[in-house]
mmCIF file of C-alpha atoms in Angstrom:
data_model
loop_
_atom_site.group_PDB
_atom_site.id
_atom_site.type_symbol
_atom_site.label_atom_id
_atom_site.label_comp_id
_atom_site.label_asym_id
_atom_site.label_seq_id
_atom_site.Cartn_x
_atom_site.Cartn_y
_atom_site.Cartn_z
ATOM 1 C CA UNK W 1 0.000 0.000 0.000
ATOM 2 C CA UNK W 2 1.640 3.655 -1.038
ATOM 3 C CA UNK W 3 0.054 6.339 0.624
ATOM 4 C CA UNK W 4 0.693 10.176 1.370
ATOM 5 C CA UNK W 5 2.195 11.567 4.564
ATOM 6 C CA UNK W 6 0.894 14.951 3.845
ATOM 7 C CA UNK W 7 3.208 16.534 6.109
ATOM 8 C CA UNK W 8 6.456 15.420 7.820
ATOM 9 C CA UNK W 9 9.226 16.198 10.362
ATOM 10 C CA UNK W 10 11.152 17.497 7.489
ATOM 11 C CA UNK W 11 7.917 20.301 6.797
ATOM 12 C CA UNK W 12 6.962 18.317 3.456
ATOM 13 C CA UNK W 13 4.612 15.933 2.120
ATOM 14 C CA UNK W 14 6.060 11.879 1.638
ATOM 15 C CA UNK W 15 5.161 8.374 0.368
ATOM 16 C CA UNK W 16 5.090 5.862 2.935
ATOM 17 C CA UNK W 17 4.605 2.000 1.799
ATOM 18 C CA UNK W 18 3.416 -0.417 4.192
ATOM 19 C CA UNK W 19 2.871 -4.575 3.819
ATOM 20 C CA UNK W 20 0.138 -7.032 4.857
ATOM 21 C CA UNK W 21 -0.821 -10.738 3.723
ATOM 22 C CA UNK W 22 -4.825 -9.300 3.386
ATOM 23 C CA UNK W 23 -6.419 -6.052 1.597
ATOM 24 C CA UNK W 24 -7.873 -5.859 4.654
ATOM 25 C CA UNK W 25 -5.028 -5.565 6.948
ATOM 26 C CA UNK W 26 -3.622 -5.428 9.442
ATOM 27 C CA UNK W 27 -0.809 -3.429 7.802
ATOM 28 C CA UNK W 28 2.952 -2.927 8.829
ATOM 29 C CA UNK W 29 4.407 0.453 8.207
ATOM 30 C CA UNK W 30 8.286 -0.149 6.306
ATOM 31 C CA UNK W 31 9.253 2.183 8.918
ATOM 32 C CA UNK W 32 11.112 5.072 6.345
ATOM 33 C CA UNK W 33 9.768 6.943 3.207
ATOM 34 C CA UNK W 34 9.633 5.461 0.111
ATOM 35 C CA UNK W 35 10.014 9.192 -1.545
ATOM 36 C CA UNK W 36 11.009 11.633 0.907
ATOM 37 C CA UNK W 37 10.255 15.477 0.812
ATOM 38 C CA UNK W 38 12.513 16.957 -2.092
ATOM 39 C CA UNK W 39 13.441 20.253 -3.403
ATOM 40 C CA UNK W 40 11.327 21.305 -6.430
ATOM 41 C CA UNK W 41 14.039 21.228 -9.376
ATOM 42 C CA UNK W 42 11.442 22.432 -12.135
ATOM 43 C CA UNK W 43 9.793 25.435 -10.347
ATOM 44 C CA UNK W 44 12.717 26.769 -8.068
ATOM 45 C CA UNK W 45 10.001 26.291 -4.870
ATOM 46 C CA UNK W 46 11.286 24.672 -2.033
ATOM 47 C CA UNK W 47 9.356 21.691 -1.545
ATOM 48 C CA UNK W 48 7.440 19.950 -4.385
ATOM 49 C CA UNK W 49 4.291 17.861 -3.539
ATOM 50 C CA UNK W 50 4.870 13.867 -3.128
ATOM 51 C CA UNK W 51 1.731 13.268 -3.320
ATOM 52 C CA UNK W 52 -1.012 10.358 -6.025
ATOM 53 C CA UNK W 53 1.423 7.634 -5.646
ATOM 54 C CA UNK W 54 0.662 4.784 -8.763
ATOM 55 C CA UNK W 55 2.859 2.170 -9.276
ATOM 56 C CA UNK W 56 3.564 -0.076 -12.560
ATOM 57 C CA UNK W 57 5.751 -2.146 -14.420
ATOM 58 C CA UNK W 58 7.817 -2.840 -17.516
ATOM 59 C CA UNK W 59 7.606 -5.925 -19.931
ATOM 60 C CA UNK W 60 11.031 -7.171 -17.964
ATOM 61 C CA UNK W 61 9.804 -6.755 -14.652
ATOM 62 C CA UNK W 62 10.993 -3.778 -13.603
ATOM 63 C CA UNK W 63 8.488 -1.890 -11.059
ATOM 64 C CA UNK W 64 8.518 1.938 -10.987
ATOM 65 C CA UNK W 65 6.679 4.299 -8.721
ATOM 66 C CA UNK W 66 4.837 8.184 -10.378
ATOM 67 C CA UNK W 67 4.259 10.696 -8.339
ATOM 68 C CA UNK W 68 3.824 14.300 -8.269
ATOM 69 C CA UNK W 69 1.394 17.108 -8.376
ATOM 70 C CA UNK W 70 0.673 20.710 -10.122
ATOM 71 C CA UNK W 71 3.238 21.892 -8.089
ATOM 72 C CA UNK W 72 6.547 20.117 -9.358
ATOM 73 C CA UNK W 73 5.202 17.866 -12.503
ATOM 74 C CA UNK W 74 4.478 13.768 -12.597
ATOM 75 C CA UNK W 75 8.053 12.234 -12.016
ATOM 76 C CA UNK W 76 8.473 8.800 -11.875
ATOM 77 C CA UNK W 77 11.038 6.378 -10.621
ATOM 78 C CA UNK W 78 12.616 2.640 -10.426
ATOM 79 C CA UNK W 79 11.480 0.458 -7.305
ATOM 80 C CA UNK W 80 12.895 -2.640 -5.866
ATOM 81 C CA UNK W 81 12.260 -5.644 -6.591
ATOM 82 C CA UNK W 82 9.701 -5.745 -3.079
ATOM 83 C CA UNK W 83 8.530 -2.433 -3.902
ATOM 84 C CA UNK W 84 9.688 -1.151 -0.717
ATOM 85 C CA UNK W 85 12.260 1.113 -1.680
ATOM 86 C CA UNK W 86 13.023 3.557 -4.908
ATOM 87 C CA UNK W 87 16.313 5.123 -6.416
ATOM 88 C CA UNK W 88 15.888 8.694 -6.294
ATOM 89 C CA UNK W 89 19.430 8.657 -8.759
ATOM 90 C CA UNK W 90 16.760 7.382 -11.410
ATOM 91 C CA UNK W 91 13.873 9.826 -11.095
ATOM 92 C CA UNK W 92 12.717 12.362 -13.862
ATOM 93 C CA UNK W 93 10.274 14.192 -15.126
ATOM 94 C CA UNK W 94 7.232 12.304 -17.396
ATOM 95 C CA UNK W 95 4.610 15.632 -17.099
ATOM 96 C CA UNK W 96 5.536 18.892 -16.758
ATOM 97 C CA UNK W 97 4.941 20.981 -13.569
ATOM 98 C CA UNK W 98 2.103 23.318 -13.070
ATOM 99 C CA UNK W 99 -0.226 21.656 -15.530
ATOM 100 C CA UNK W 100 -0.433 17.982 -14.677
ATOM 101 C CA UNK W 101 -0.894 15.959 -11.423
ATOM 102 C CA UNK W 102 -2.866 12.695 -9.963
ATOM 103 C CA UNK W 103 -1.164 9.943 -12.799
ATOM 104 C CA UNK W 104 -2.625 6.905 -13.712
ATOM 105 C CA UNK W 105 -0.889 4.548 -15.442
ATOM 106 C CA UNK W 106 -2.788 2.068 -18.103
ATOM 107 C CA UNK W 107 -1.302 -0.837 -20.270
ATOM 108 C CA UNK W 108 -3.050 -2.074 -23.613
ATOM 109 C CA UNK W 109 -1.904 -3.177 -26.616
ATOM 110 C CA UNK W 110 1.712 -2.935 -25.954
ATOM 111 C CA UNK W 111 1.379 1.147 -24.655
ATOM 112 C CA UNK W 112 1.863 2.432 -21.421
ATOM 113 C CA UNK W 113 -1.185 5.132 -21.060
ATOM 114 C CA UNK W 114 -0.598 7.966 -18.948
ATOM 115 C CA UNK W 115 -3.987 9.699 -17.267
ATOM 116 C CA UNK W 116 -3.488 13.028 -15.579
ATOM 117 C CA UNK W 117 -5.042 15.232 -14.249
ATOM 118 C CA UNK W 118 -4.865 19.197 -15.169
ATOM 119 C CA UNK W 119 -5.778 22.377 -14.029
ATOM 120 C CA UNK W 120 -6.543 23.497 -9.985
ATOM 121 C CA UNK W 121 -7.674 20.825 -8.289
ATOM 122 C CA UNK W 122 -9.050 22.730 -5.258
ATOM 123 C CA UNK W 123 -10.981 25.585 -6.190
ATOM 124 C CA UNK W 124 -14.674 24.063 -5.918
ATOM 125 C CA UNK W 125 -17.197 24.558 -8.449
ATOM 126 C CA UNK W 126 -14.239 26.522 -10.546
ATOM 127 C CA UNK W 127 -12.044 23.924 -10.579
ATOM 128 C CA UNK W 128 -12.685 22.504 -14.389
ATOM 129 C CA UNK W 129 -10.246 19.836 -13.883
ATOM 130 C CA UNK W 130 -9.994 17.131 -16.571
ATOM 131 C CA UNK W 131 -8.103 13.917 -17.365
ATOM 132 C CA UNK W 132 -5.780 13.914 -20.355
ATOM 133 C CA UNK W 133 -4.374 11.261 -21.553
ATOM 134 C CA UNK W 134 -0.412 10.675 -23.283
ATOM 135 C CA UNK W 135 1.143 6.710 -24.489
ATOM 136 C CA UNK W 136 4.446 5.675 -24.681
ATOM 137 C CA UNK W 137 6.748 2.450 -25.469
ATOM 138 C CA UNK W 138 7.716 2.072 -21.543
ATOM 139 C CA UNK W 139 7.068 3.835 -18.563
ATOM 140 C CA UNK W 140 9.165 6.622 -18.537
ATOM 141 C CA UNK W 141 8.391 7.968 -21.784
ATOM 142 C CA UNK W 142 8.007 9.893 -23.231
ATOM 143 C CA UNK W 143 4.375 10.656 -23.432
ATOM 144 C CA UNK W 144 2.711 11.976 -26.557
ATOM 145 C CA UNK W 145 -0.925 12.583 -27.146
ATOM 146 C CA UNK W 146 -2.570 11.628 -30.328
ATOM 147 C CA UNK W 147 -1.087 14.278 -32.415
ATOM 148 C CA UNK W 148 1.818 13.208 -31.279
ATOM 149 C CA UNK W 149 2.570 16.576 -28.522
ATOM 150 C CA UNK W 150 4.665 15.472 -25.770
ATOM 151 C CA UNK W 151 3.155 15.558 -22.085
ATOM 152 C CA UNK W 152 6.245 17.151 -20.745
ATOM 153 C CA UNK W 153 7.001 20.190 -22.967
ATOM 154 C CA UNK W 154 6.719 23.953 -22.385
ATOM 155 C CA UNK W 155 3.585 23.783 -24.030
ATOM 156 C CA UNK W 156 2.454 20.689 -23.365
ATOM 157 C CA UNK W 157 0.162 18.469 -25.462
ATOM 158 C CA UNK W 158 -2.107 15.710 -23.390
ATOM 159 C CA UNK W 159 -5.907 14.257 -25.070
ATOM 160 C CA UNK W 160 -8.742 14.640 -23.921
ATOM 161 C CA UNK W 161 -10.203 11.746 -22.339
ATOM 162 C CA UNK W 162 -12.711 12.893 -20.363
ATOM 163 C CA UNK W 163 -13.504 16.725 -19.767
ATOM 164 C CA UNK W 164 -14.837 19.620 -17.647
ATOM 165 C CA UNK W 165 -18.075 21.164 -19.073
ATOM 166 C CA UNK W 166 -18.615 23.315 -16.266
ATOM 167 C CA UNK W 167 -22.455 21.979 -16.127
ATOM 168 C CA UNK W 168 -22.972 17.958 -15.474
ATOM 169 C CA UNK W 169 -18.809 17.893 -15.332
ATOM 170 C CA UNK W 170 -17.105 20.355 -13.563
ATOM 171 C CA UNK W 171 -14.282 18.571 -12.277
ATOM 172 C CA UNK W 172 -13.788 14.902 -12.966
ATOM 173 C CA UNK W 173 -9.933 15.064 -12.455
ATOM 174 C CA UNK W 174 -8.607 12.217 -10.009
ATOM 175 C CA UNK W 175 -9.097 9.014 -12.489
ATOM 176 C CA UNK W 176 -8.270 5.765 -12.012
ATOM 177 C CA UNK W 177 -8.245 3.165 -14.721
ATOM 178 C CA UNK W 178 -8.489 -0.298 -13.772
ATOM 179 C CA UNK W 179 -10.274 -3.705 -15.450
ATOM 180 C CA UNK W 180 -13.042 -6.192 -13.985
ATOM 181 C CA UNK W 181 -12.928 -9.712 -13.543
ATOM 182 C CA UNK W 182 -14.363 -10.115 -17.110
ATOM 183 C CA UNK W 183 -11.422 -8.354 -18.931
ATOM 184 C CA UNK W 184 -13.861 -5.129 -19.080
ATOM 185 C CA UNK W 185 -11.827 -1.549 -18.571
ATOM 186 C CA UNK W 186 -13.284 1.188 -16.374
ATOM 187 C CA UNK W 187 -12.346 4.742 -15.602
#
């Protein structure tokens, strides 16, 4: 289980993993952060926001951990073979910082599918967040959209998969894509 320490000793937000033979629990804290609190290296702030863990894999095995927010971009980076640790030496950047946050990943077809969501999460009926969607070969990119934009540009492309329309929709950012017992996707 990855979860969010929202804020820590250190004055940051953090990713904590902990372990248990059931869903239901009881769980066991690893007893350090999986991705600490970290400078922000693409927005000159001091602390970027750990936050909407989602963890994946590659055709070879190899697991990887996203995270990020608005403030700081979507990085992502390699995880042990338990999942309880990550190399910060291999992190970088898959969406660019103060436009994307709260990754999903999806595989089909040989694609790694990369949800996000953009705009302010947290202004209420203003928010007008929306998912976008990028694919790539493996899961660190990079992400283009269907014209073929890259998700982590200065002016940064991303589809539409499912937007604001300020009526019925006003802010369906937050997605999660995940398949059935019957082989039948959901978002």
């Amino acid at each position: 289980l990855y979860y969010v320490a929202p804020t820590t000793g250190q004055g940051g937000s953090a990713i904590g993993v902990a372990t248990s033979a059931s869903p239901a629990g009881p769980w066991t804290d690893s007893g350090h952060p999986l991705v600490a609190p970290e400078p922000n290296p693409y927005n000159n702030s001091f602390l970027r926001a750990v936050i909407d863990p989602d963890e994946t894999q590659d055709a070879s095995g190899q697991r990887y951990i996203s995270y990020g927010s608005y403030n700081g971009g979507v990085s992502i980076r390699k995880l042990s073979a338990d999942g309880l640790t990550s190399d910060p030496t291999s992190e970088q950047q898959i969406a660019i910082d103060n436009r994307f946050e709260g990754a999903n990943f999806w595989q089909h077809d040989g694609y790694y599918y990369l949800f996000v969501s953009t705009t302010n999460c947290c202004n209420g009926p203003l928010t007008g967040s929306s998912v976008l969607v990028g694919r790539a070969l493996t899961p660190t990119g990079p992400f283009f959209d269907k014209s073929g934009i890259p998700l982590n540009t200065f002016a940064p492309g991303g589809t539409f998969s499912i937007a604001s329309n300020g009526n019925e929709w006003v802010g369906p950012g937050g997605n999660v894509v995940l398949e059935d017992e019957s082989g039948q996707d959901f978002m």
